XYZ file of C-alpha atoms in Angstrom:
568
model
C -72.096 153.349 -77.847
C -75.899 153.581 -75.866
C -78.570 152.475 -78.546
C -81.615 153.122 -76.239
C -83.932 155.322 -77.585
C -86.277 155.330 -74.383
C -84.575 155.019 -71.068
C -86.283 155.583 -67.737
C -84.374 156.222 -64.635
C -85.945 156.222 -61.199
C -88.623 157.736 -62.922
C -91.870 158.402 -60.693
C -95.181 160.287 -61.933
C -98.337 161.412 -59.917
C -101.069 163.406 -61.823
C -102.075 166.841 -60.665
C -105.833 165.506 -60.001
C -104.278 162.656 -57.882
C -102.981 162.635 -53.990
C -100.695 159.494 -55.134
C -98.424 158.156 -57.766
C -98.964 156.552 -60.684
C -95.448 154.910 -61.430
C -93.525 154.122 -58.562
C -89.523 154.253 -59.875
C -89.553 152.987 -62.918
C -86.376 151.749 -64.895
C -86.535 150.587 -68.008
C -84.315 150.955 -70.960
C -85.737 150.545 -74.634
C -83.645 149.796 -77.112
C -83.480 150.017 -81.217
C -84.670 147.473 -83.367
C -86.301 145.792 -79.746
C -89.971 144.130 -80.121
C -91.575 144.847 -76.226
C -94.371 143.491 -74.745
C -95.967 145.684 -71.452
C -98.450 143.717 -69.836
C -100.348 144.411 -66.420
C -103.612 144.518 -64.893
C -106.043 147.314 -65.403
C -104.771 150.196 -63.588
C -101.244 149.220 -63.641
C -99.944 152.234 -64.587
C -99.261 151.145 -68.468
C -100.867 153.645 -70.482
C -99.157 155.904 -67.928
C -96.284 154.903 -68.926
C -97.069 155.086 -73.161
C -98.587 158.382 -72.424
C -94.597 159.426 -70.727
C -93.604 157.872 -74.164
C -95.249 160.245 -76.585
C -95.523 163.137 -75.092
C -98.982 163.091 -73.977
C -98.058 163.701 -70.642
C -97.405 166.243 -69.726
C -98.364 167.850 -72.945
C -102.006 166.433 -72.304
C -102.225 165.175 -68.626
C -100.612 167.575 -66.059
C -98.186 165.916 -63.042
C -95.115 166.085 -61.263
C -92.796 164.304 -62.069
C -89.364 162.765 -60.439
C -86.231 161.018 -62.181
C -85.377 161.453 -65.261
C -86.794 160.168 -69.056
C -84.689 160.316 -71.472
C -85.864 160.168 -75.177
C -84.024 160.308 -78.236
C -80.866 161.562 -76.124
C -83.141 164.297 -74.560
C -85.359 164.683 -71.553
C -88.576 164.564 -72.062
C -89.088 168.223 -70.760
C -86.924 169.610 -73.375
C -89.507 168.085 -76.003
C -92.329 169.164 -77.351
C -95.439 166.676 -78.190
C -95.042 167.866 -82.450
C -91.276 167.184 -81.573
C -91.684 163.232 -79.917
C -94.097 162.202 -82.747
C -91.012 162.294 -84.786
C -89.711 159.797 -82.089
C -92.924 157.751 -81.392
C -95.745 157.097 -83.823
C -99.236 155.744 -81.764
C -101.049 153.764 -83.030
C -104.637 153.659 -80.792
C -106.498 151.185 -79.324
C -109.428 152.713 -80.938
C -108.093 153.832 -85.004
C -111.643 155.485 -85.670
C -110.452 158.593 -82.952
C -106.944 158.329 -84.667
C -108.541 159.499 -88.270
C -107.672 162.505 -90.072
C -108.553 162.680 -93.686
C -111.837 161.900 -95.471
C -109.445 159.114 -97.677
C -106.993 157.231 -95.953
C -104.537 158.891 -98.836
C -104.855 162.075 -97.105
C -105.295 160.606 -93.411
C -102.004 158.803 -94.503
C -100.438 162.215 -95.548
C -101.262 163.881 -92.865
C -98.233 164.520 -90.915
C -96.514 165.260 -93.982
C -98.411 168.138 -95.072
C -98.037 169.480 -91.888
C -94.348 169.648 -92.422
C -95.310 170.938 -95.517
C -93.503 167.811 -97.877
C -93.611 169.400 -101.923
C -96.189 167.230 -103.367
C -94.530 164.703 -105.356
C -92.530 163.530 -102.483
C -95.521 163.198 -100.307
C -96.959 160.865 -102.881
C -93.973 158.872 -103.294
C -94.254 158.312 -99.168
C -97.828 158.183 -98.845
C -98.138 155.333 -102.113
C -94.803 153.593 -100.319
C -96.067 153.487 -96.543
C -99.622 151.960 -97.930
C -97.853 149.681 -99.417
C -95.923 148.094 -96.481
C -99.012 148.089 -94.473
C -100.984 146.813 -97.584
C -103.073 149.074 -98.348
C -102.570 150.920 -101.123
C -105.447 149.621 -103.149
C -107.520 151.654 -100.689
C -106.382 155.183 -100.894
C -109.509 156.488 -101.745
C -111.738 155.068 -100.113
C -113.541 156.859 -96.334
C -111.988 155.631 -93.520
C -114.722 154.249 -92.108
C -115.685 152.282 -95.640
C -112.845 150.139 -94.213
C -112.720 146.960 -91.804
C -111.479 147.328 -88.178
C -108.290 145.222 -89.793
C -107.828 147.265 -92.674
C -108.468 150.586 -90.379
C -105.759 149.764 -87.841
C -103.074 149.453 -91.209
C -104.349 152.701 -92.233
C -103.276 154.233 -88.939
C -99.708 152.244 -88.950
C -98.558 153.558 -92.496
C -99.729 157.348 -91.491
C -97.160 157.148 -88.264
C -94.736 155.178 -91.192
C -94.679 157.805 -93.213
C -92.096 159.819 -90.756
C -89.662 157.176 -89.963
C -90.453 157.439 -86.248
C -87.957 155.648 -83.867
C -90.724 153.652 -82.129
C -93.226 151.879 -82.331
C -96.150 152.112 -79.359
C -99.352 150.168 -80.338
C -102.019 150.464 -77.044
C -103.920 147.082 -76.572
C -104.124 146.737 -80.450
C -106.162 143.037 -80.435
C -108.821 144.895 -78.483
C -111.429 145.088 -81.276
C -110.642 142.566 -83.737
C -111.978 139.515 -84.729
C -109.053 136.380 -83.892
C -107.695 136.207 -86.716
C -107.364 139.685 -88.161
C -105.998 140.021 -85.025
C -103.343 137.469 -85.813
C -102.887 139.108 -88.944
C -102.042 142.641 -87.246
C -99.540 140.458 -84.984
C -97.420 139.193 -88.231
C -98.083 143.145 -89.640
C -96.068 143.959 -86.548
C -93.633 141.803 -86.924
C -92.907 142.155 -90.558
C -92.447 146.103 -89.444
C -90.158 145.488 -86.722
C -88.051 143.084 -89.060
C -87.828 145.558 -91.762
C -87.594 148.977 -89.715
C -84.299 149.489 -86.859
C -87.158 151.398 -84.811
C -87.871 149.568 -81.764
C -91.691 148.375 -81.459
C -94.041 148.747 -77.822
C -96.710 146.443 -77.588
C -99.021 147.514 -75.037
C -101.573 144.650 -74.301
C -103.327 142.130 -71.921
C -103.472 138.991 -74.051
C -100.561 138.014 -73.841
C -100.662 134.380 -75.455
C -102.171 136.158 -78.415
C -98.978 138.636 -78.475
C -96.979 135.402 -78.571
C -98.307 134.208 -82.098
C -94.907 136.492 -83.102
C -91.658 136.239 -80.678
C -90.993 139.469 -78.689
C -87.889 140.331 -76.802
C -89.065 141.123 -73.433
C -91.405 140.893 -71.577
C -91.973 143.798 -68.581
C -95.058 142.654 -66.362
C -96.405 146.093 -64.122
C -98.231 146.337 -61.296
C -99.344 148.693 -58.437
C -97.164 150.815 -60.844
C -94.108 149.414 -60.507
C -92.045 146.804 -62.635
C -92.827 143.649 -61.590
C -90.518 141.942 -64.183
C -88.586 142.463 -67.368
C -87.876 139.063 -68.775
C -87.869 136.688 -71.745
C -91.011 135.102 -72.306
C -89.036 132.080 -71.827
C -88.063 133.296 -67.929
C -91.298 134.753 -67.627
C -93.802 132.021 -68.417
C -91.570 129.719 -66.030
C -92.412 132.085 -63.579
C -95.527 132.702 -61.171
C -95.646 135.771 -61.420
C -98.915 136.621 -64.724
C -100.477 134.209 -62.036
C -99.699 136.116 -58.729
C -100.494 139.206 -61.011
C -103.766 138.389 -61.951
C -102.934 138.202 -65.527
C -103.587 135.105 -67.613
C -101.189 132.722 -68.913
C -101.343 131.005 -72.098
C -103.739 128.428 -72.247
C -100.788 125.204 -73.268
C -98.581 126.436 -70.060
C -101.473 126.038 -67.949
C -102.335 122.423 -68.910
C -98.997 121.826 -68.853
C -99.363 122.332 -65.291
C -102.538 120.796 -64.823
C -100.745 117.455 -66.150
C -97.714 117.499 -63.591
C -95.115 119.295 -65.684
C -92.118 121.133 -64.543
C -92.350 124.211 -66.981
C -88.976 125.862 -66.627
C -87.125 128.245 -69.478
C -84.838 125.748 -70.905
C -88.242 124.494 -72.870
C -88.772 127.025 -74.702
C -92.190 128.161 -73.442
C -92.645 131.191 -74.930
C -94.466 130.104 -77.773
C -96.164 126.587 -78.772
C -94.122 126.604 -82.083
C -90.752 126.875 -80.171
C -91.410 124.529 -76.588
C -89.525 121.174 -76.373
C -91.182 118.366 -74.274
C -89.030 115.669 -72.809
C -90.904 112.151 -73.359
C -91.134 112.223 -69.304
C -93.207 115.613 -69.655
C -95.424 114.002 -72.482
C -96.122 111.075 -69.948
C -97.744 113.250 -68.187
C -99.596 115.167 -70.240
C -100.840 111.341 -71.869
C -101.766 110.605 -68.299
C -103.394 113.481 -67.181
C -105.862 113.434 -70.435
C -107.045 109.255 -69.508
C -107.663 110.276 -65.391
C -109.348 113.952 -66.062
C -113.188 112.435 -66.522
C -115.642 114.061 -68.364
C -119.437 115.146 -66.664
C -122.137 113.259 -68.032
C -124.585 115.541 -71.131
C -126.674 117.603 -69.604
C -130.191 116.838 -70.461
C -131.606 120.009 -73.281
C -134.229 121.472 -72.197
C -137.162 123.259 -73.905
C -136.484 125.287 -77.008
C -136.429 128.974 -75.972
C -135.865 131.380 -79.052
C -136.814 129.682 -82.478
C -135.016 131.389 -85.910
C -136.405 130.562 -88.987
C -135.009 131.474 -92.527
C -134.063 135.060 -91.262
C -132.903 137.460 -94.363
C -131.882 141.021 -93.873
C -130.521 143.805 -95.824
C -129.698 147.266 -95.191
C -130.533 150.781 -96.949
C -127.919 150.267 -98.986
C -128.725 146.889 -100.300
C -125.641 145.642 -98.239
C -127.064 141.805 -97.533
C -125.984 141.329 -93.585
C -128.392 138.231 -92.638
C -129.073 134.889 -95.467
C -131.635 132.446 -94.139
C -130.635 131.735 -90.724
C -132.243 129.339 -88.451
C -131.233 127.945 -85.177
C -132.882 126.740 -82.047
C -131.625 128.576 -78.286
C -132.748 126.104 -74.942
C -133.706 127.365 -71.849
C -130.698 127.541 -69.594
C -128.657 127.783 -72.193
C -125.738 129.833 -72.526
C -124.072 130.256 -75.683
C -121.791 132.001 -77.865
C -122.359 133.482 -81.017
C -118.783 134.023 -82.880
C -117.280 134.785 -86.464
C -115.273 137.853 -88.309
C -115.959 141.633 -88.006
C -119.639 142.490 -90.066
C -120.157 138.693 -90.164
C -124.029 139.556 -89.071
C -123.255 138.814 -85.448
C -124.256 141.441 -84.134
C -127.320 142.451 -86.876
C -128.902 139.442 -85.440
C -129.121 140.021 -81.856
C -131.103 143.285 -82.368
C -133.654 142.169 -84.786
C -134.153 139.329 -82.101
C -134.549 142.844 -79.866
C -136.747 144.622 -82.434
C -134.214 147.311 -83.190
C -134.165 145.840 -86.797
C -137.224 143.995 -88.641
C -136.194 141.185 -90.728
C -137.534 141.427 -94.956
C -137.874 137.248 -94.392
C -138.212 135.014 -91.965
C -139.751 134.660 -88.431
C -138.328 134.590 -84.877
C -140.272 132.672 -81.500
C -140.235 132.778 -78.489
C -141.235 130.692 -76.304
C -143.761 129.074 -79.322
C -145.080 132.827 -79.787
C -144.445 135.025 -82.936
C -141.855 138.048 -81.711
C -143.111 139.981 -84.595
C -146.905 140.824 -82.768
C -144.151 142.357 -80.205
C -143.575 146.217 -80.201
C -139.723 146.740 -78.512
C -141.275 147.946 -74.925
C -142.595 144.419 -75.060
C -139.350 142.283 -76.435
C -137.580 144.655 -73.562
C -139.523 142.893 -70.828
C -138.784 139.433 -72.171
C -135.070 139.852 -73.552
C -132.406 141.477 -72.440
C -129.625 143.376 -75.021
C -126.269 144.583 -72.718
C -124.097 146.962 -75.121
C -120.094 146.699 -75.004
C -119.616 150.407 -73.678
C -121.516 149.923 -70.212
C -121.804 154.330 -70.471
C -123.991 154.146 -73.316
C -126.432 152.673 -71.109
C -125.830 154.257 -67.758
C -128.408 157.833 -67.417
C -129.350 158.087 -64.152
C -126.208 159.437 -61.550
C -127.440 156.861 -58.722
C -126.663 153.259 -58.785
C -129.958 152.545 -57.533
C -131.664 154.606 -59.794
C -130.148 153.150 -62.767
C -131.784 149.911 -61.875
C -135.276 150.684 -61.241
C -135.222 153.193 -63.734
C -136.780 150.140 -66.131
C -139.291 148.982 -63.688
C -140.775 152.433 -63.338
C -140.947 153.319 -66.970
C -142.642 150.199 -66.940
C -145.252 151.370 -64.224
C -147.151 148.005 -63.228
C -145.032 148.461 -59.169
C -146.009 150.195 -56.135
C -142.916 152.408 -55.454
C -142.547 150.523 -52.796
C -142.044 146.886 -54.448
C -139.554 148.510 -56.964
C -137.153 149.237 -54.018
C -137.871 145.739 -52.793
C -137.544 144.279 -56.711
C -134.730 146.083 -57.053
C -132.332 145.757 -54.392
C -133.150 142.139 -54.259
C -131.698 142.685 -57.637
C -128.692 144.685 -56.159
C -127.704 141.874 -54.243
C -127.743 139.231 -56.389
C -125.645 141.462 -58.442
C -122.645 141.577 -55.192
C -123.833 145.291 -55.554
C -125.943 146.268 -52.292
C -123.392 147.472 -50.512
C -123.312 150.013 -53.027
C -127.123 151.484 -53.587
C -126.164 154.819 -53.162
C -123.248 155.178 -54.480
C -122.979 157.732 -57.833
C -122.141 155.473 -60.918
C -119.328 158.288 -61.836
C -117.939 156.519 -58.468
C -117.768 153.098 -60.147
C -115.074 151.149 -62.253
C -115.033 149.502 -65.642
C -116.432 146.191 -64.926
C -118.414 147.359 -62.002
C -120.514 149.783 -64.151
C -121.500 146.312 -67.018
C -122.758 144.931 -63.708
C -125.125 148.007 -63.319
C -126.023 147.451 -66.448
C -126.468 143.799 -65.985
C -128.484 144.248 -62.870
C -130.485 146.925 -65.105
C -131.491 144.236 -67.177
C -132.430 141.816 -64.883
C -134.646 143.813 -62.855
C -137.005 143.588 -65.341
C -137.425 139.576 -64.913
C -135.890 138.989 -69.064
C -136.339 135.549 -69.792
C -133.218 135.966 -72.254
C -130.126 138.295 -71.450
C -127.708 138.573 -74.875
C -124.565 140.148 -74.147
C -122.278 142.285 -76.674
C -118.171 141.320 -76.043
C -119.343 141.583 -72.218
C -115.249 141.619 -71.701
C -113.737 143.612 -73.797
C -111.095 145.267 -72.381
C -111.289 143.390 -69.178
C -107.431 142.248 -67.226
C -107.820 138.583 -66.284
C -109.178 139.676 -63.119
C -112.241 141.317 -63.618
C -113.680 139.402 -66.530
C -112.973 136.423 -64.473
C -115.482 138.283 -62.191
C -117.649 139.542 -64.651
C -118.521 135.926 -66.108
C -118.442 133.898 -63.428
C -120.701 136.026 -62.544
C -122.722 135.162 -65.299
C -122.237 131.775 -65.749
C -123.890 131.873 -62.073
C -126.813 133.902 -63.029
C -127.402 130.663 -66.138
C -127.132 128.651 -63.115
C -130.560 130.568 -62.169
C -131.997 129.513 -65.192
C -131.753 132.611 -67.381
C -131.033 132.048 -70.718
C -127.665 134.177 -71.891
C -126.412 134.724 -75.354
C -122.989 136.227 -75.853
C -121.838 137.984 -79.000
C -117.506 137.757 -78.639
C -114.902 137.372 -80.212
C -112.300 136.132 -77.168
C -112.485 132.252 -77.886
C -111.013 132.011 -74.302
C -114.357 133.145 -73.293
C -116.452 131.108 -75.846
C -114.363 127.540 -74.547
C -113.850 127.976 -70.873
C -117.781 129.895 -70.378
C -120.394 128.181 -73.204
C -120.863 124.345 -74.277
C -122.619 125.714 -77.719
C -120.741 128.072 -80.212
C -123.015 129.643 -83.318
C -119.979 130.479 -85.832
C -121.295 133.291 -88.322
C -120.124 133.860 -91.859
C -121.084 136.437 -94.209
C -124.405 136.842 -92.583
C -124.856 133.066 -93.107
C -124.917 129.877 -89.984
C -121.716 128.067 -91.296
C -122.009 125.443 -87.636
C -123.271 125.310 -84.944
C -121.502 122.436 -82.513
C -119.297 122.217 -79.306
C -116.907 124.664 -78.809
C -114.281 122.534 -79.035
C -115.128 120.926 -82.241
C -115.234 124.125 -83.793
C -111.956 125.248 -82.293
C -110.436 122.541 -83.332
C -111.725 122.957 -87.238
C -109.130 123.611 -89.473
C -112.305 124.611 -92.098
C -113.754 126.030 -89.783
C -111.362 128.381 -88.045
C -109.683 129.853 -91.654
C -113.889 130.468 -92.962
C -114.984 132.414 -89.883
C -111.848 133.973 -89.128
C -111.285 132.106 -85.508
C -108.503 130.824 -84.268
C -106.839 127.312 -83.504
C -106.299 126.934 -80.029
C -103.212 126.279 -78.652
C -104.254 123.728 -77.056
C -104.885 122.133 -79.730
C -101.202 122.662 -80.501
C -99.928 120.690 -77.503
C -102.273 117.775 -78.142
C -101.174 117.356 -81.390
C -97.603 117.802 -79.613
C -99.060 114.665 -77.477
C -99.936 113.010 -80.543
C -103.326 113.107 -78.387
C -106.917 114.000 -79.212
C -107.233 117.612 -80.174
C -110.934 117.646 -79.885
C -110.799 115.139 -76.207
C -108.056 117.479 -75.100
C -110.311 121.202 -75.240
C -112.991 119.298 -73.306
C -110.895 117.518 -70.484
C -109.116 121.364 -70.011
C -111.833 123.221 -69.649
C -113.548 120.598 -67.250
C -110.304 120.320 -65.207
C -110.173 124.100 -65.120
C -113.235 124.686 -64.916
C -112.963 122.988 -61.615
C -110.138 124.465 -60.090
C -111.584 127.474 -60.532
C -114.234 126.649 -58.355
C-alpha cells in the first residue's frame, strides 16, 4: 500500500507572468509520518513547491503545469483550495498575516465554524488543539497581545483542529529569537511524533532545524532538486556549499581541522556526532596551531547612554536604567529575546521616542538638544524591511533624496555625492534602474546607500539579514564590514547568533528592558546562564569543543578568526 500524501511526478511549472519555468522535472514523494526539510538559496523554487502542496497554485498563482502532482490520492487539478485545506495545514512565516479571529479561541475555531461544527464539539476541539501547543491559557487574548512564539503556536493550533495529513511550515524561524526558535523546532518534533501527519519544513537555517532530527533533506537549486538525502549523507557531501547554503558550524569546523566528514560519523545532529580518537586529535592540533590576532586599540567613545529609562503609555516598562558605551569604528551586536527592549533603545537613540529618565551623548554632546532631523544627519537608521524605506521610483533619486531635503548642497554637488556613494555600495552600474527591478538584497543596499549619503557617524541596522539565504547574507555583511573599515560605527540589532559571532567582536545583551551583559560574543554564547536568561542559543561550536575536551571560549574565537581568513 502506497502511503504517500504528496507525490510529484516529472512535475514542471511556469507562472503566467514569467517566460521561464520556476520548477523543472520535480520527482518527490512525501509519506505519512515523515519529517522533511526543504532548503535552497533564494529563488530556487522552494516557495513555488510549497504553493503547489497547499493549493495556492493554481488558485492564487495561475500558470502552466506539466507532469503529475498527486495529493491525497487525487490530482491537484481535481482539488479545490477548500478540499486541500483539509489535507495540508500551512503555518506561514508571518503569523500576523494568518490571524482571522479577534481572540485566540476564535482564531483556532475558524475552520470549524466554516464546517458548521456544533458548538459543544467545536469548544472541545479548540481546547484540545490549544492544549497540544500550550496556548490554552490565552484563548481570550487578542492575537496581537502574544509574543512571536505564542503567535506561531496559535497558527499551528488553527490548522490542527482539522486533523490534516500534512503540516507545512514556511520559514518558521525567520522572526523568532534563538530560544523561541529552538522551542518551535521542539514543538514541531512533538507534533510529528504524536500524529500520523507528515511534516514539511521550508527553511534555510539548517543547523537550527537540525536541533531535532529530520528524515530527509531536499536541497533545491535553480528550480530542480539537487539532492534528496538523509542529513548524515547531505552534510557529508559538498552540495550545501556548492548551492550557497550554510552548513552547520560544527561541520565547517571539522573540515577546517582536516577531519574527513562522512555519513558513518552521523554528522546530521551534533548530539549524534561520533569522532574517532584520530579525529579528536586533528581538532586539538588545529586548535593549538590557530593563532589569534592581537587585540585592536579601542577608539574614543562616540555614543554613551546613561541610566536610560522608558515606559509606554500603557505602563509597560520597556527600558530600565540602561547604560552602555559605543566606541568610534566599532561594529557591535545588540541581542536578546523578542520584546527585550532592543528596538525601543534604537528608537530613543534616533529621537523617535523620548526617555523619561537618563542622558544620551554623541561625541560628548547632549543628544536631547538635537531634533530628529539633526540626529538623522549624524545617526542613520536602516529598517529591517527595505520596502518600508523606499519612496522614489528610481535608484539615484532615492539615494539623493536625503541630500535634497537637507538643502545644503547644489544639485551638481548632490549628484557627485550620490554617485560616489553608489560606487561604494556597488550600485553605480544600476544608478538609472527603477527600484522595482532590484532584488531584496539590492534594495537593502539602496537603503543603506541613502543613509550613507548623509555622512552619518553611526549606522543602526535592524535585522540586516532577516530572510536572506547564506549567499545574500554574506554579500550584505561583507559590504557592511567594508563600510566599518572606512570608519563608520555600526550597531546591529539581530537574532542571528551566526552573524553576531562572525562579524562583531562585542555584544550587548538585553533582557526585560535591562542590559545583563556587555562582553565578547564568544563569552556570551559559551555561557549557559546568559543564553538561558536572554533567550539566546548556545553555539554548536561549544558542543564540539566539549566533545574534544577543549576550552569552548577559545575554540569559538579560533574558529571565527580562521573562518574570516578563509572567506576573505
